[in-house]
Amino acid sequence: MVRRFGKVTVLRGVDFALRAGEVHALAGANGSGKSTLVRILSGALRPTEGTVLVAGTPVRLRSPHDGLHLGIATVPQELPLVPSLGVAENLFLGALPRRRGVVAWRELRRRAVGALRSVDPEGRLAPDRPVAELDLADRQLVAIARALLQGARVLLFDEPTSALPGHAAERLLELIRLLRSEGRAIALVSQRLDDITAVADRVSVLRDGCMVAELPGDQARAATLAELMVGHPVHAHHNPVRTRGAGELLSVEDLDPAGRGIPISFGVRPGELLGLAGLPGSGIDELLASLAGRRKATAGRVRLAGQDLTGLGVVRRARLGVAYVSGDRRREGIVPNATVAENLTLALTSRASLRPLRRAPLVERVAGVLRDLDVKPNDPTALAGTLSGGNQQKLVVGRWLLAGARLWLLADPTRGVDVHARADIHRLLRHQVAEGGAAVMTSSELAELLEVCDRILVVHRGALVAEVDPSQTSEHDLLALVGGAEPARERSL
Ligand SMILES: Nc1ncnc2c1ncn2[C@@H]1O[C@H](COP(=O)(O)OP(=O)(O)OP(=O)(O)O)[C@@H](O)[C@H]1O
Ligand SMILES: [Mg+2]
């Protein structure tokens, strides 16, 4: 299989096979060609050279519809569901049961319950719930149930767990095992290497569009895969810089971010990287958003280096050096039709006052950020929309690296970014923070918080319930705290 975009060759002579009853994982650095391969297999994209065979027969897939017709379904990140309609209607969209021309509701409901059983054995998903009310994990389940209803024998998952919190990711992996046991063929693309090692029967590694390795699942360890992805040994590096500096850079006093009537207080010192751990709905997202000025807290104060930010909106906080970086790049401002350089500098005009000391010409700084983050292609004139998912995410972070910031607010900032680029981002953040800044971050992976943060606050149902020292805490313990376990006395606030 070969795929070119203009002069750029993205897949070079790639072979990839899926067997019934098997999970075949695909690993590779950001931009190595994984999504391109998946899109070809699904019919969304045509190969420049090469053929897709289904059960030994060459097929020509002109659209995902063609793919589905042959039993091949994709579970993409952007789920093609209709939010305003209910779960049941979404399941049978285009094939609603009818009686005398109108939707047969009772029949629809009955069939929906049956269809949901395969993906949701506990029956948590009510067929009448509007899809808009469901979280990402549940919307994914609906999308999978729909694919199964449409007769999917081959399921292609592209980064299904990257935005899911731990327990939901676990549940999805469990479902993937179940689908495998039913004899379906499954492709799993993931930057979460532990997910791959947990379920894959076979793992293939793409590097710069070439298939460089294939190993049995039981021999694929995360460290091995990380090494194969870049082609040389990787040295785990630790953060040499630790919290320093006196006083607080950020002071949060009795803040009530979501009107729950639960006041939150904490401080962050200069040089410190603070983690916020909590389940979806715990309130960490609202907390971060209200620190950024994107949301009005109902009570309390926020100070940055003594200056009161409380009444200020996003723009004025940004001018004072407050950066908000989100892993949700589609919502948080990558402009696909603008170039990489434009995307990196878009917000800069209003924030140019942040770091007047940086005198290097903008063009050089853009080149520097692209190099630091290893953005592929390393081309400031490429359209951002043509970059791979992980590389687009690097632009979101890069934009702020360019502007400079004093306080970094990071909402799951490395979602979908490969392990190597992730380490780069961590290192650069460290560097920024070490110059007297501070950072507060959340992550859908608790392991990431444990790895990079100096200190972690645990939020449960809107309340600050524990403070932990990452060097003394296991992921298991943190998970328990996040889930509402009583903290041991020495950990409690
Ligand atoms: N329409 C396009 N025009 C030009 N280049 C493209 C286009 N689509 C993809 N590419 C390039 O193809 C390469 C592979 O992209 P792909 O999305 O397959 O990567 P990936 O392995 O899925 O990465 P990630 O882990 O970041 O999602 C990238 O360098 C990307 O810029
Ligand atoms: Mg991709």
PDB file of C-alpha atoms in Angstrom, residues 117-405:
ATOM      1  CA  ARG A 117     -27.041  -5.252  25.404  1.00  0.00           C
ATOM      2  CA  SER A 118     -23.986  -6.207  23.376  1.00  0.00           C
ATOM      3  CA  VAL A 119     -22.037  -3.070  24.288  1.00  0.00           C
ATOM      4  CA  ASP A 120     -23.517  -2.272  27.667  1.00  0.00           C
ATOM      5  CA  PRO A 121     -24.316  -5.468  29.544  1.00  0.00           C
ATOM      6  CA  GLU A 122     -25.117  -3.564  32.752  1.00  0.00           C
ATOM      7  CA  GLY A 123     -27.877  -1.660  30.969  1.00  0.00           C
ATOM      8  CA  ARG A 124     -26.741   1.809  32.001  1.00  0.00           C
ATOM      9  CA  LEU A 125     -27.660   3.345  28.658  1.00  0.00           C
ATOM     10  CA  ALA A 126     -31.341   4.186  28.436  1.00  0.00           C
ATOM     11  CA  PRO A 127     -32.615   4.147  24.848  1.00  0.00           C
ATOM     12  CA  ASP A 128     -34.572   7.387  25.365  1.00  0.00           C
ATOM     13  CA  ARG A 129     -31.646   9.485  26.592  1.00  0.00           C
ATOM     14  CA  PRO A 130     -30.674  12.246  24.156  1.00  0.00           C
ATOM     15  CA  VAL A 131     -27.171  11.586  22.864  1.00  0.00           C
ATOM     16  CA  ALA A 132     -26.241  15.175  23.780  1.00  0.00           C
ATOM     17  CA  GLU A 133     -26.493  14.177  27.454  1.00  0.00           C
ATOM     18  CA  LEU A 134     -24.024  11.318  27.140  1.00  0.00           C
ATOM     19  CA  ASP A 135     -20.335  11.616  27.876  1.00  0.00           C
ATOM     20  CA  LEU A 136     -17.768  10.655  25.270  1.00  0.00           C
ATOM     21  CA  ALA A 137     -17.425   7.096  26.560  1.00  0.00           C
ATOM     22  CA  ASP A 138     -21.140   6.412  26.260  1.00  0.00           C
ATOM     23  CA  ARG A 139     -21.393   8.076  22.858  1.00  0.00           C
ATOM     24  CA  GLN A 140     -18.639   5.739  21.741  1.00  0.00           C
ATOM     25  CA  LEU A 141     -20.671   2.771  22.955  1.00  0.00           C
ATOM     26  CA  VAL A 142     -23.641   3.946  20.907  1.00  0.00           C
ATOM     27  CA  ALA A 143     -21.413   4.302  17.844  1.00  0.00           C
ATOM     28  CA  ILE A 144     -20.077   0.779  18.345  1.00  0.00           C
ATOM     29  CA  ALA A 145     -23.564  -0.647  18.848  1.00  0.00           C
ATOM     30  CA  ARG A 146     -24.600   1.020  15.625  1.00  0.00           C
ATOM     31  CA  ALA A 147     -21.637  -0.418  13.749  1.00  0.00           C
ATOM     32  CA  LEU A 148     -22.561  -3.881  15.048  1.00  0.00           C
ATOM     33  CA  LEU A 149     -26.178  -3.429  13.965  1.00  0.00           C
ATOM     34  CA  GLN A 150     -24.931  -2.558  10.519  1.00  0.00           C
ATOM     35  CA  GLY A 151     -23.160  -5.899  10.445  1.00  0.00           C
ATOM     36  CA  ALA A 152     -19.572  -4.822  11.122  1.00  0.00           C
ATOM     37  CA  ARG A 153     -17.162  -7.749  11.173  1.00  0.00           C
ATOM     38  CA  VAL A 154     -14.114  -5.530  11.038  1.00  0.00           C
ATOM     39  CA  LEU A 155     -13.825  -2.658  13.528  1.00  0.00           C
ATOM     40  CA  LEU A 156     -11.205   0.034  13.158  1.00  0.00           C
ATOM     41  CA  PHE A 157     -10.503   2.040  16.312  1.00  0.00           C
ATOM     42  CA  ASP A 158      -8.420   5.197  15.890  1.00  0.00           C
ATOM     43  CA  GLU A 159      -7.322   6.526  19.289  1.00  0.00           C
ATOM     44  CA  PRO A 160     -10.484   5.399  21.047  1.00  0.00           C
ATOM     45  CA  THR A 161      -9.147   5.882  24.562  1.00  0.00           C
ATOM     46  CA  SER A 162      -7.098   9.048  24.150  1.00  0.00           C
ATOM     47  CA  ALA A 163      -9.779  11.292  25.612  1.00  0.00           C
ATOM     48  CA  LEU A 164     -11.237   8.791  28.074  1.00  0.00           C
ATOM     49  CA  PRO A 165     -10.524   8.770  31.787  1.00  0.00           C
ATOM     50  CA  GLY A 166      -8.987   5.584  33.182  1.00  0.00           C
ATOM     51  CA  HIS A 167     -12.086   3.638  34.199  1.00  0.00           C
ATOM     52  CA  ALA A 168     -13.901   4.343  30.917  1.00  0.00           C
ATOM     53  CA  ALA A 169     -10.804   3.344  28.941  1.00  0.00           C
ATOM     54  CA  GLU A 170     -10.695   0.073  30.900  1.00  0.00           C
ATOM     55  CA  ARG A 171     -14.316  -0.594  30.082  1.00  0.00           C
ATOM     56  CA  LEU A 172     -13.705   0.024  26.398  1.00  0.00           C
ATOM     57  CA  LEU A 173     -10.764  -2.375  26.347  1.00  0.00           C
ATOM     58  CA  GLU A 174     -13.002  -4.953  27.993  1.00  0.00           C
ATOM     59  CA  LEU A 175     -15.550  -4.455  25.218  1.00  0.00           C
ATOM     60  CA  ILE A 176     -12.825  -4.843  22.601  1.00  0.00           C
ATOM     61  CA  ARG A 177     -11.924  -8.195  24.175  1.00  0.00           C
ATOM     62  CA  LEU A 178     -15.557  -9.208  23.977  1.00  0.00           C
ATOM     63  CA  LEU A 179     -15.830  -8.220  20.318  1.00  0.00           C
ATOM     64  CA  ARG A 180     -12.717 -10.243  19.629  1.00  0.00           C
ATOM     65  CA  SER A 181     -14.169 -13.300  21.337  1.00  0.00           C
ATOM     66  CA  GLU A 182     -17.162 -13.001  19.005  1.00  0.00           C
ATOM     67  CA  GLY A 183     -14.788 -13.489  16.099  1.00  0.00           C
ATOM     68  CA  ARG A 184     -14.553  -9.934  14.858  1.00  0.00           C
ATOM     69  CA  ALA A 185     -11.353  -8.476  13.468  1.00  0.00           C
ATOM     70  CA  ILE A 186     -10.140  -5.399  15.276  1.00  0.00           C
ATOM     71  CA  ALA A 187      -7.546  -2.765  14.466  1.00  0.00           C
ATOM     72  CA  LEU A 188      -6.489  -0.598  17.373  1.00  0.00           C
ATOM     73  CA  VAL A 189      -4.502   2.602  16.892  1.00  0.00           C
ATOM     74  CA  SER A 190      -3.338   4.124  20.143  1.00  0.00           C
ATOM     75  CA  GLN A 191      -0.713   6.369  21.672  1.00  0.00           C
ATOM     76  CA  ARG A 192      -1.473   4.786  24.999  1.00  0.00           C
ATOM     77  CA  LEU A 193       1.036   1.999  24.716  1.00  0.00           C
ATOM     78  CA  ASP A 194      -0.243   0.316  27.864  1.00  0.00           C
ATOM     79  CA  ASP A 195      -3.630  -0.122  26.209  1.00  0.00           C
ATOM     80  CA  ILE A 196      -1.931  -1.847  23.318  1.00  0.00           C
ATOM     81  CA  THR A 197       0.029  -4.215  25.522  1.00  0.00           C
ATOM     82  CA  ALA A 198      -3.141  -4.959  27.492  1.00  0.00           C
ATOM     83  CA  VAL A 199      -5.274  -6.236  24.591  1.00  0.00           C
ATOM     84  CA  ALA A 200      -3.275  -6.736  21.403  1.00  0.00           C
ATOM     85  CA  ASP A 201      -2.628 -10.171  19.925  1.00  0.00           C
ATOM     86  CA  ARG A 202      -0.287  -8.604  17.408  1.00  0.00           C
ATOM     87  CA  VAL A 203       1.362  -5.214  17.233  1.00  0.00           C
ATOM     88  CA  SER A 204       2.679  -3.490  14.129  1.00  0.00           C
ATOM     89  CA  VAL A 205       4.820  -0.390  14.257  1.00  0.00           C
ATOM     90  CA  LEU A 206       4.804   2.328  11.602  1.00  0.00           C
ATOM     91  CA  ARG A 207       7.715   4.693  11.309  1.00  0.00           C
ATOM     92  CA  ASP A 208       7.664   7.472   8.696  1.00  0.00           C
ATOM     93  CA  GLY A 209       5.198   5.540   6.604  1.00  0.00           C
ATOM     94  CA  CYS A 210       7.092   2.237   6.669  1.00  0.00           C
ATOM     95  CA  MET A 211       6.113  -0.865   8.594  1.00  0.00           C
ATOM     96  CA  VAL A 212       9.212  -1.441  10.694  1.00  0.00           C
ATOM     97  CA  ALA A 213       8.174  -4.193  13.067  1.00  0.00           C
ATOM     98  CA  GLU A 214       5.549  -6.719  13.864  1.00  0.00           C
ATOM     99  CA  LEU A 215       5.534  -8.513  17.170  1.00  0.00           C
ATOM    100  CA  PRO A 216       3.241 -10.834  19.071  1.00  0.00           C
ATOM    101  CA  GLY A 217       1.224  -9.045  21.724  1.00  0.00           C
ATOM    102  CA  ASP A 218       2.797 -10.897  24.596  1.00  0.00           C
ATOM    103  CA  GLN A 219       6.243  -9.668  23.578  1.00  0.00           C
ATOM    104  CA  ALA A 220       5.256  -6.065  23.080  1.00  0.00           C
ATOM    105  CA  ARG A 221       6.233  -4.021  26.063  1.00  0.00           C
ATOM    106  CA  ALA A 222       5.569  -0.280  26.142  1.00  0.00           C
ATOM    107  CA  ALA A 223       9.274   0.533  26.306  1.00  0.00           C
ATOM    108  CA  THR A 224      10.017  -1.701  23.306  1.00  0.00           C
ATOM    109  CA  LEU A 225       7.275  -0.059  21.279  1.00  0.00           C
ATOM    110  CA  ALA A 226       8.431   3.435  22.225  1.00  0.00           C
ATOM    111  CA  GLU A 227      11.878   2.537  20.971  1.00  0.00           C
ATOM    112  CA  LEU A 228      10.634   0.993  17.733  1.00  0.00           C
ATOM    113  CA  MET A 229       8.541   4.087  17.036  1.00  0.00           C
ATOM    114  CA  VAL A 230      11.630   6.280  16.743  1.00  0.00           C
ATOM    115  CA  GLY A 231      14.216   3.663  15.840  1.00  0.00           C
ATOM    116  CA  HIS A 232      16.723   4.251  18.596  1.00  0.00           C
ATOM    117  CA  PRO A 233      16.964   3.629  22.318  1.00  0.00           C
ATOM    118  CA  VAL A 234      15.164   6.129  24.468  1.00  0.00           C
ATOM    119  CA  HIS A 235      16.436   7.267  27.792  1.00  0.00           C
ATOM    120  CA  ALA A 236      13.752   7.953  30.284  1.00  0.00           C
ATOM    121  CA  HIS A 237      14.530  11.358  31.634  1.00  0.00           C
ATOM    122  CA  HIS A 238      13.544  12.750  34.925  1.00  0.00           C
ATOM    123  CA  ASN A 239      12.678  16.242  35.870  1.00  0.00           C
ATOM    124  CA  PRO A 240      15.744  17.712  37.459  1.00  0.00           C
ATOM    125  CA  VAL A 241      14.041  20.980  38.307  1.00  0.00           C
ATOM    126  CA  ARG A 242      11.992  20.938  41.447  1.00  0.00           C
ATOM    127  CA  THR A 243       9.796  23.436  43.126  1.00  0.00           C
ATOM    128  CA  ARG A 244      11.605  26.474  44.258  1.00  0.00           C
ATOM    129  CA  GLY A 245      10.967  30.096  44.961  1.00  0.00           C
ATOM    130  CA  ALA A 246       9.147  31.609  47.863  1.00  0.00           C
ATOM    131  CA  GLY A 247       5.593  32.762  48.251  1.00  0.00           C
ATOM    132  CA  GLU A 248       2.722  31.901  45.983  1.00  0.00           C
ATOM    133  CA  LEU A 249       2.427  32.839  42.356  1.00  0.00           C
ATOM    134  CA  LEU A 250      -1.192  31.738  42.155  1.00  0.00           C
ATOM    135  CA  SER A 251      -3.478  32.052  45.157  1.00  0.00           C
ATOM    136  CA  VAL A 252      -6.969  30.626  45.088  1.00  0.00           C
ATOM    137  CA  GLU A 253      -9.193  31.581  48.012  1.00  0.00           C
ATOM    138  CA  ASP A 254     -12.604  30.081  48.687  1.00  0.00           C
ATOM    139  CA  LEU A 255     -13.299  29.764  44.988  1.00  0.00           C
ATOM    140  CA  ASP A 256     -16.612  28.221  44.028  1.00  0.00           C
ATOM    141  CA  PRO A 257     -16.117  27.482  40.330  1.00  0.00           C
ATOM    142  CA  ALA A 258     -19.411  25.750  39.622  1.00  0.00           C
ATOM    143  CA  GLY A 259     -21.825  27.151  42.175  1.00  0.00           C
ATOM    144  CA  ARG A 260     -21.818  23.989  44.246  1.00  0.00           C
ATOM    145  CA  GLY A 261     -21.382  25.912  47.453  1.00  0.00           C
ATOM    146  CA  ILE A 262     -18.061  24.160  48.092  1.00  0.00           C
ATOM    147  CA  PRO A 263     -15.197  26.631  48.496  1.00  0.00           C
ATOM    148  CA  ILE A 264     -11.769  25.633  47.189  1.00  0.00           C
ATOM    149  CA  SER A 265      -8.490  27.152  48.372  1.00  0.00           C
ATOM    150  CA  PHE A 266      -4.928  26.377  47.364  1.00  0.00           C
ATOM    151  CA  GLY A 267      -1.742  28.052  46.240  1.00  0.00           C
ATOM    152  CA  VAL A 268       0.883  27.345  43.609  1.00  0.00           C
ATOM    153  CA  ARG A 269       4.469  28.467  44.096  1.00  0.00           C
ATOM    154  CA  PRO A 270       6.756  29.778  41.386  1.00  0.00           C
ATOM    155  CA  GLY A 271       8.491  26.885  39.662  1.00  0.00           C
ATOM    156  CA  GLU A 272       5.763  24.466  40.625  1.00  0.00           C
ATOM    157  CA  LEU A 273       3.756  22.153  38.409  1.00  0.00           C
ATOM    158  CA  LEU A 274       0.537  21.268  40.185  1.00  0.00           C
ATOM    159  CA  GLY A 275      -1.733  18.433  39.079  1.00  0.00           C
ATOM    160  CA  LEU A 276      -5.497  18.288  39.506  1.00  0.00           C
ATOM    161  CA  ALA A 277      -6.906  14.781  39.608  1.00  0.00           C
ATOM    162  CA  GLY A 278     -10.592  13.989  39.465  1.00  0.00           C
ATOM    163  CA  LEU A 279     -13.222  12.013  37.611  1.00  0.00           C
ATOM    164  CA  PRO A 280     -15.273  13.633  34.855  1.00  0.00           C
ATOM    165  CA  GLY A 281     -17.872  15.723  36.641  1.00  0.00           C
ATOM    166  CA  SER A 282     -15.682  16.090  39.716  1.00  0.00           C
ATOM    167  CA  GLY A 283     -15.303  19.791  38.994  1.00  0.00           C
ATOM    168  CA  ILE A 284     -11.646  19.937  37.871  1.00  0.00           C
ATOM    169  CA  ASP A 285     -12.601  21.183  34.415  1.00  0.00           C
ATOM    170  CA  GLU A 286     -14.713  23.987  35.853  1.00  0.00           C
ATOM    171  CA  LEU A 287     -11.943  24.847  38.282  1.00  0.00           C
ATOM    172  CA  LEU A 288      -9.384  25.175  35.500  1.00  0.00           C
ATOM    173  CA  ALA A 289     -11.812  27.106  33.319  1.00  0.00           C
ATOM    174  CA  SER A 290     -12.581  29.573  36.067  1.00  0.00           C
ATOM    175  CA  LEU A 291      -8.865  30.123  36.708  1.00  0.00           C
ATOM    176  CA  ALA A 292      -8.548  30.956  33.008  1.00  0.00           C
ATOM    177  CA  GLY A 293     -11.469  33.395  33.216  1.00  0.00           C
ATOM    178  CA  ARG A 294     -13.523  31.301  30.830  1.00  0.00           C
ATOM    179  CA  ARG A 295     -16.118  30.767  33.429  1.00  0.00           C
ATOM    180  CA  LYS A 296     -17.352  33.009  36.196  1.00  0.00           C
ATOM    181  CA  ALA A 297     -16.942  31.574  39.649  1.00  0.00           C
ATOM    182  CA  THR A 298     -19.860  32.246  41.958  1.00  0.00           C
ATOM    183  CA  ALA A 299     -17.638  33.140  44.891  1.00  0.00           C
ATOM    184  CA  GLY A 300     -14.028  33.502  45.938  1.00  0.00           C
ATOM    185  CA  ARG A 301     -10.860  35.189  44.726  1.00  0.00           C
ATOM    186  CA  VAL A 302      -7.978  34.376  42.406  1.00  0.00           C
ATOM    187  CA  ARG A 303      -4.658  36.224  42.612  1.00  0.00           C
ATOM    188  CA  LEU A 304      -1.620  36.074  40.386  1.00  0.00           C
ATOM    189  CA  ALA A 305       1.520  37.335  42.079  1.00  0.00           C
ATOM    190  CA  GLY A 306      -0.685  39.320  44.410  1.00  0.00           C
ATOM    191  CA  GLN A 307      -2.732  40.913  41.639  1.00  0.00           C
ATOM    192  CA  ASP A 308      -6.437  40.267  41.848  1.00  0.00           C
ATOM    193  CA  LEU A 309      -7.709  38.493  38.725  1.00  0.00           C
ATOM    194  CA  THR A 310     -11.144  37.711  40.043  1.00  0.00           C
ATOM    195  CA  GLY A 311     -13.219  40.066  37.907  1.00  0.00           C
ATOM    196  CA  LEU A 312     -11.109  39.722  34.744  1.00  0.00           C
ATOM    197  CA  GLY A 313     -12.127  37.857  31.607  1.00  0.00           C
ATOM    198  CA  VAL A 314     -10.041  35.587  29.392  1.00  0.00           C
ATOM    199  CA  VAL A 315      -8.381  38.293  27.325  1.00  0.00           C
ATOM    200  CA  ARG A 316      -7.203  40.404  30.234  1.00  0.00           C
ATOM    201  CA  ARG A 317      -5.944  37.371  32.102  1.00  0.00           C
ATOM    202  CA  ALA A 318      -4.116  36.268  28.979  1.00  0.00           C
ATOM    203  CA  ARG A 319      -2.439  39.685  28.787  1.00  0.00           C
ATOM    204  CA  LEU A 320      -1.246  39.198  32.338  1.00  0.00           C
ATOM    205  CA  GLY A 321       0.360  35.927  31.325  1.00  0.00           C
ATOM    206  CA  VAL A 322      -2.311  33.313  31.925  1.00  0.00           C
ATOM    207  CA  ALA A 323      -2.252  30.614  29.231  1.00  0.00           C
ATOM    208  CA  TYR A 324      -4.989  28.065  28.767  1.00  0.00           C
ATOM    209  CA  VAL A 325      -4.064  25.006  26.735  1.00  0.00           C
ATOM    210  CA  SER A 326      -6.611  22.323  26.025  1.00  0.00           C
ATOM    211  CA  GLY A 327      -6.330  18.836  24.628  1.00  0.00           C
ATOM    212  CA  ASP A 328      -9.583  19.373  22.830  1.00  0.00           C
ATOM    213  CA  ARG A 329      -7.911  20.904  19.804  1.00  0.00           C
ATOM    214  CA  ARG A 330     -11.005  20.934  17.660  1.00  0.00           C
ATOM    215  CA  ARG A 331     -12.820  23.120  20.123  1.00  0.00           C
ATOM    216  CA  GLU A 332      -9.824  25.079  21.259  1.00  0.00           C
ATOM    217  CA  GLY A 333      -8.763  26.788  18.181  1.00  0.00           C
ATOM    218  CA  ILE A 334      -6.729  25.038  15.564  1.00  0.00           C
ATOM    219  CA  VAL A 335      -7.738  26.734  12.314  1.00  0.00           C
ATOM    220  CA  PRO A 336      -7.435  23.960   9.717  1.00  0.00           C
ATOM    221  CA  ASN A 337      -7.373  26.243   6.701  1.00  0.00           C
ATOM    222  CA  ALA A 338      -4.623  28.454   8.046  1.00  0.00           C
ATOM    223  CA  THR A 339      -0.945  27.578   7.847  1.00  0.00           C
ATOM    224  CA  VAL A 340       1.106  26.163  10.676  1.00  0.00           C
ATOM    225  CA  ALA A 341       2.899  29.491  11.142  1.00  0.00           C
ATOM    226  CA  GLU A 342      -0.394  31.374  11.192  1.00  0.00           C
ATOM    227  CA  ASN A 343      -1.812  28.991  13.745  1.00  0.00           C
ATOM    228  CA  LEU A 344       1.214  29.438  15.957  1.00  0.00           C
ATOM    229  CA  THR A 345       1.066  33.222  15.794  1.00  0.00           C
ATOM    230  CA  LEU A 346      -2.682  33.821  15.564  1.00  0.00           C
ATOM    231  CA  ALA A 347      -3.230  34.734  19.163  1.00  0.00           C
ATOM    232  CA  LEU A 348       0.078  36.449  19.509  1.00  0.00           C
ATOM    233  CA  THR A 349      -0.957  39.973  18.591  1.00  0.00           C
ATOM    234  CA  SER A 350      -3.092  40.376  21.677  1.00  0.00           C
ATOM    235  CA  ARG A 351      -0.549  38.625  23.822  1.00  0.00           C
ATOM    236  CA  ALA A 352       2.604  40.123  22.398  1.00  0.00           C
ATOM    237  CA  SER A 353       3.135  42.090  25.554  1.00  0.00           C
ATOM    238  CA  LEU A 354       3.722  38.932  27.533  1.00  0.00           C
ATOM    239  CA  ARG A 355       7.417  38.524  26.995  1.00  0.00           C
ATOM    240  CA  PRO A 356       8.932  41.664  25.564  1.00  0.00           C
ATOM    241  CA  LEU A 357      12.339  40.248  26.377  1.00  0.00           C
ATOM    242  CA  ARG A 358      12.164  37.691  23.618  1.00  0.00           C
ATOM    243  CA  ARG A 359      13.693  39.611  20.804  1.00  0.00           C
ATOM    244  CA  ALA A 360      14.354  36.918  18.242  1.00  0.00           C
ATOM    245  CA  PRO A 361      12.417  37.572  15.048  1.00  0.00           C
ATOM    246  CA  LEU A 362       9.090  35.801  14.891  1.00  0.00           C
ATOM    247  CA  VAL A 363      10.044  33.635  11.946  1.00  0.00           C
ATOM    248  CA  GLU A 364      12.975  32.224  13.848  1.00  0.00           C
ATOM    249  CA  ARG A 365      10.874  31.665  16.919  1.00  0.00           C
ATOM    250  CA  VAL A 366       8.294  29.780  14.884  1.00  0.00           C
ATOM    251  CA  ALA A 367      11.061  27.621  13.448  1.00  0.00           C
ATOM    252  CA  GLY A 368      12.370  27.069  16.969  1.00  0.00           C
ATOM    253  CA  VAL A 369       9.005  25.887  18.296  1.00  0.00           C
ATOM    254  CA  LEU A 370       8.504  23.525  15.341  1.00  0.00           C
ATOM    255  CA  ARG A 371      11.928  22.075  16.045  1.00  0.00           C
ATOM    256  CA  ASP A 372      11.485  21.859  19.812  1.00  0.00           C
ATOM    257  CA  LEU A 373       8.201  20.018  19.464  1.00  0.00           C
ATOM    258  CA  ASP A 374       9.358  17.975  16.480  1.00  0.00           C
ATOM    259  CA  VAL A 375       6.309  18.972  14.440  1.00  0.00           C
ATOM    260  CA  LYS A 376       5.899  16.924  11.287  1.00  0.00           C
ATOM    261  CA  PRO A 377       6.084  18.104   8.616  1.00  0.00           C
ATOM    262  CA  ASN A 378       8.540  20.755   9.799  1.00  0.00           C
ATOM    263  CA  ASP A 379       6.972  23.230   7.398  1.00  0.00           C
ATOM    264  CA  PRO A 380       5.523  26.551   8.574  1.00  0.00           C
ATOM    265  CA  THR A 381       3.567  26.912   5.316  1.00  0.00           C
ATOM    266  CA  ALA A 382       1.693  23.585   5.528  1.00  0.00           C
ATOM    267  CA  LEU A 383      -2.031  23.864   6.229  1.00  0.00           C
ATOM    268  CA  ALA A 384      -2.728  22.929   9.836  1.00  0.00           C
ATOM    269  CA  GLY A 385      -5.674  20.756   8.812  1.00  0.00           C
ATOM    270  CA  THR A 386      -3.375  18.418   6.898  1.00  0.00           C
ATOM    271  CA  LEU A 387      -1.296  17.643   9.987  1.00  0.00           C
ATOM    272  CA  SER A 388      -1.889  14.428  11.884  1.00  0.00           C
ATOM    273  CA  GLY A 389      -3.928  14.641  15.091  1.00  0.00           C
ATOM    274  CA  GLY A 390      -0.940  14.598  17.411  1.00  0.00           C
ATOM    275  CA  ASN A 391       0.915  17.208  15.401  1.00  0.00           C
ATOM    276  CA  GLN A 392      -2.089  19.539  15.531  1.00  0.00           C
ATOM    277  CA  GLN A 393      -2.052  19.139  19.279  1.00  0.00           C
ATOM    278  CA  LYS A 394       1.596  20.193  19.337  1.00  0.00           C
ATOM    279  CA  LEU A 395       0.529  23.450  17.658  1.00  0.00           C
ATOM    280  CA  VAL A 396      -1.914  24.182  20.474  1.00  0.00           C
ATOM    281  CA  VAL A 397       0.902  23.923  22.982  1.00  0.00           C
ATOM    282  CA  GLY A 398       3.422  25.570  20.650  1.00  0.00           C
ATOM    283  CA  ARG A 399       1.311  28.682  20.315  1.00  0.00           C
ATOM    284  CA  TRP A 400       1.750  29.348  24.002  1.00  0.00           C
ATOM    285  CA  LEU A 401       5.385  28.406  24.085  1.00  0.00           C
ATOM    286  CA  LEU A 402       5.867  31.112  21.511  1.00  0.00           C
ATOM    287  CA  ALA A 403       3.916  33.705  23.447  1.00  0.00           C
ATOM    288  CA  GLY A 404       5.351  32.766  26.783  1.00  0.00           C
ATOM    289  CA  ALA A 405       3.228  32.665  29.895  1.00  0.00           C
TER     290      ALA A 405
END
